[in-house]
Coordinates of C-alpha atoms in Angstrom, one line a residue:
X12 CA 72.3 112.3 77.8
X13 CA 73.8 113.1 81.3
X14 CA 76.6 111.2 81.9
X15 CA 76.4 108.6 84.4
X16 CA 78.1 109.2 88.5
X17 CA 79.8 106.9 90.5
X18 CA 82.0 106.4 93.4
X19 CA 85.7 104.3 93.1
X20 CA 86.7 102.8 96.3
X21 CA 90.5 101.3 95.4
X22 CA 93.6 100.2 96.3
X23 CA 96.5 102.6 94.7
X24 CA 98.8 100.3 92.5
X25 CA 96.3 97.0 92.2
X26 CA 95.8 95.9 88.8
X27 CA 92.1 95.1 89.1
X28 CA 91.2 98.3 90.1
X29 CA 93.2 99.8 87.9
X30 CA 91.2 98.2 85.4
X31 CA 87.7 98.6 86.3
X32 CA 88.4 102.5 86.5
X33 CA 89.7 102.7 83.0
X34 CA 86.2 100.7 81.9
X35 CA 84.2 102.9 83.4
X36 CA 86.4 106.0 82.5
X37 CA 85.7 104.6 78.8
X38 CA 82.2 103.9 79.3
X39 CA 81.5 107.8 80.0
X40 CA 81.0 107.3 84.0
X41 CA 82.4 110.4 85.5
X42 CA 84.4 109.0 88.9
X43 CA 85.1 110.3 92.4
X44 CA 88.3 107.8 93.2
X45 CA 89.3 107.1 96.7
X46 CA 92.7 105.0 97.7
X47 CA 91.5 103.7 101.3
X48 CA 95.1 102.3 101.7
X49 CA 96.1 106.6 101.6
X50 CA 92.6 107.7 103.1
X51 CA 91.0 105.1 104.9
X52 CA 87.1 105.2 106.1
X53 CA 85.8 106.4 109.0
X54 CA 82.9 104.9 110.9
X55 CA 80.6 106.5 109.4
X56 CA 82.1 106.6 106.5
X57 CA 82.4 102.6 106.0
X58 CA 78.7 101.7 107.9
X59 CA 77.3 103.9 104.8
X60 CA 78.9 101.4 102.6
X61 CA 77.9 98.6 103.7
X62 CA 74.8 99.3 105.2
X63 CA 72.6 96.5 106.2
X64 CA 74.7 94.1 103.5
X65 CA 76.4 91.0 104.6
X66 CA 79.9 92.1 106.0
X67 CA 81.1 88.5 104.2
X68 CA 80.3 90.5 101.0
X69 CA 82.9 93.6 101.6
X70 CA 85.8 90.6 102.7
X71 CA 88.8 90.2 100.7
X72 CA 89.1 86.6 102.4
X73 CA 92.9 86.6 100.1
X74 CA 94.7 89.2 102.6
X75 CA 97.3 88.2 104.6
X76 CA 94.6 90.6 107.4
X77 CA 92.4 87.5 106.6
X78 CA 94.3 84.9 108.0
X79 CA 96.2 86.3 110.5
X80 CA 93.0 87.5 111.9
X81 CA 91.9 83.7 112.2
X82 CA 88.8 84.9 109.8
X83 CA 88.9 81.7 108.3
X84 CA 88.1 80.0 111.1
X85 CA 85.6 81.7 112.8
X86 CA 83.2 85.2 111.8
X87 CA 83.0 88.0 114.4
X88 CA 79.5 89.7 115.2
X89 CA 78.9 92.4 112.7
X90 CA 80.2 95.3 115.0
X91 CA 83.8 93.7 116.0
X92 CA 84.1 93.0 112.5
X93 CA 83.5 96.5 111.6
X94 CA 86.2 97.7 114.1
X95 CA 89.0 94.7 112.5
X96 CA 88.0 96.5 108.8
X97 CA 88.6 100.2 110.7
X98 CA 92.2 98.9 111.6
X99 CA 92.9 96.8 108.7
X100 CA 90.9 98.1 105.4
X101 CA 93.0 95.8 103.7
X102 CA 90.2 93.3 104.9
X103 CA 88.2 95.0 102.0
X104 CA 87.7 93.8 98.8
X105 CA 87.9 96.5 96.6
X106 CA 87.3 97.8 93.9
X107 CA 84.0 99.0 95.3
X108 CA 81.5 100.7 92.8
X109 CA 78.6 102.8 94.4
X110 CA 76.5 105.0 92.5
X111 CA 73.7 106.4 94.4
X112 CA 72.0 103.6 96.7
X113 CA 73.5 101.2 94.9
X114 CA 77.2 99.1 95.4
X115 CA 79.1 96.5 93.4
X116 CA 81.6 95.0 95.0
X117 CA 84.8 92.8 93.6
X118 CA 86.3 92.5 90.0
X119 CA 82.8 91.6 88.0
X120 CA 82.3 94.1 84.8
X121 CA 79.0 92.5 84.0
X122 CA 77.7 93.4 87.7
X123 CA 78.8 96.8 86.8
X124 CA 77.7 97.3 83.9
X125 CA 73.9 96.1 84.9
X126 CA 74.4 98.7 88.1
X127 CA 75.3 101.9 86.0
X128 CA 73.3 100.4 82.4
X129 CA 76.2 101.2 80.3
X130 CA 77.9 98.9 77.8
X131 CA 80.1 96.1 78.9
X132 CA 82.1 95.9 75.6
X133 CA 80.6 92.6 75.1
X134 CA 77.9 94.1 72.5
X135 CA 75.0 96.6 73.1
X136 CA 73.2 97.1 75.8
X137 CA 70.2 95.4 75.8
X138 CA 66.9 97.2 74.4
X139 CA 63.7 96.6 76.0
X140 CA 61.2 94.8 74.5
X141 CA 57.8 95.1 73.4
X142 CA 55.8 93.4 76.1
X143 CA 52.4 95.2 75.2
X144 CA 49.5 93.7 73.8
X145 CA 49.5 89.8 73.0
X146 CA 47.5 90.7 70.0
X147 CA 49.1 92.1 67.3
X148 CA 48.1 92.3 63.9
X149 CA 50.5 91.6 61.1
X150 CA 51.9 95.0 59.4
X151 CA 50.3 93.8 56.4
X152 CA 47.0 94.4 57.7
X153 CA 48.1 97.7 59.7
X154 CA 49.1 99.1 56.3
X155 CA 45.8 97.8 54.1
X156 CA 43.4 98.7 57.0
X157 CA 40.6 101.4 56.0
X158 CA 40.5 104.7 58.4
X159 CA 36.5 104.9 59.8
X160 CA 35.0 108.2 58.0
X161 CA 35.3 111.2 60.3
X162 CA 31.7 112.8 60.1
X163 CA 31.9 116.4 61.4

C-alpha cells in the first residue's frame, strides 16, 4: 500500500500541532512540515491555501492579532484580510492539513482522519458495505442450489 502524503502547516512549540503531527506520523502519513512563525507564506503561497474557502475558516479568532486588529468587531473584504494574515500569520489557525486538493484546518482528528482515510485510534476504519442487489438469497440456498448442465 503506498503510504499516504500530506502537508503540516504549524506553529514551532504549540502543543496541538505538536500533536496532530505525531498522529499522523503514527498513522503512516509521510509529512512535509512547515513552521510559518520561521517561514511565513507568501501570496501565492497562502491564496493556494485557502483558495476560494471562507477566510473566517483559516482565523485563529484566540490571538492577541485578533483583537488588536478589532476582528472581532468588524470582517475585512477578503483581499485586506489576506494582507493583515501576510503581516500577522499568527492570524492563522494552524495546524493546517493539506493533502492534494484537499485542507483540514484546526485541532479535529476525526476531520483528519476522514481527509487522509486512515485510522483515528478510535477503532477501524470503516469498511464499505454491500450496497448491491436488494435481493439476496440466503447462503443456504447459494450452497444447495443445482449448477444448469453445460451441454457442449
Amino acid at each position: 500500500m503506498v503510504p499516504k502524503r500530506a502537508q503540516l502547516f504549524v506553529y514551532d512549540n504549540d502543543e496541538h500541532c505538536e500533536e496532530v503531527r505525531k498522529f499522523l506520523e503514527d498513522a503512516g502519513v509521510l509529512l512535509k512540515i512547515r513552521d510559518i512563525k520561521n517561514d511565513p507564506f507568501s501570496y501565492n503561497e497562502l491564496m493556494d491555501i485557502v483558495g476560494y474557502l471562507h477566510i473566517d475558516h483559516f482565523l485563529n479568532k484566540m490571538s492577541d492579532a485578533y483583537t488588536k486588529q478589532k476582528l472581532d468587531k468588524a470582517m475585512p473584504p477578503r483581499e485586506e484580510m489576506i494582507q493583515l494574515i501576510l503581516k500577522d500569520q499568527s492570524l492563522l489557525r494552524v495546524p493546517i492539513v493539506k493533502a492534494s486538493r484537499l485542507i483540514t484546518i484546526g485541532y479535529d482528528k476525526k476531520k483528519i482522519s476522514d481527509m487522509l482515510q486512515i485510522n483515528n485510534g478510535e477503532g477501524t476504519v470503516e469498511e464499505p458495505r454491500n450496497i448491491g442487489s436488494r435481493y439476496r438469497v440466503p447462503k443456504s440456498k447459494v450452497h444447495n442450489r443445482k449448477r444448469p448442465a453445460v451441454s457442449n
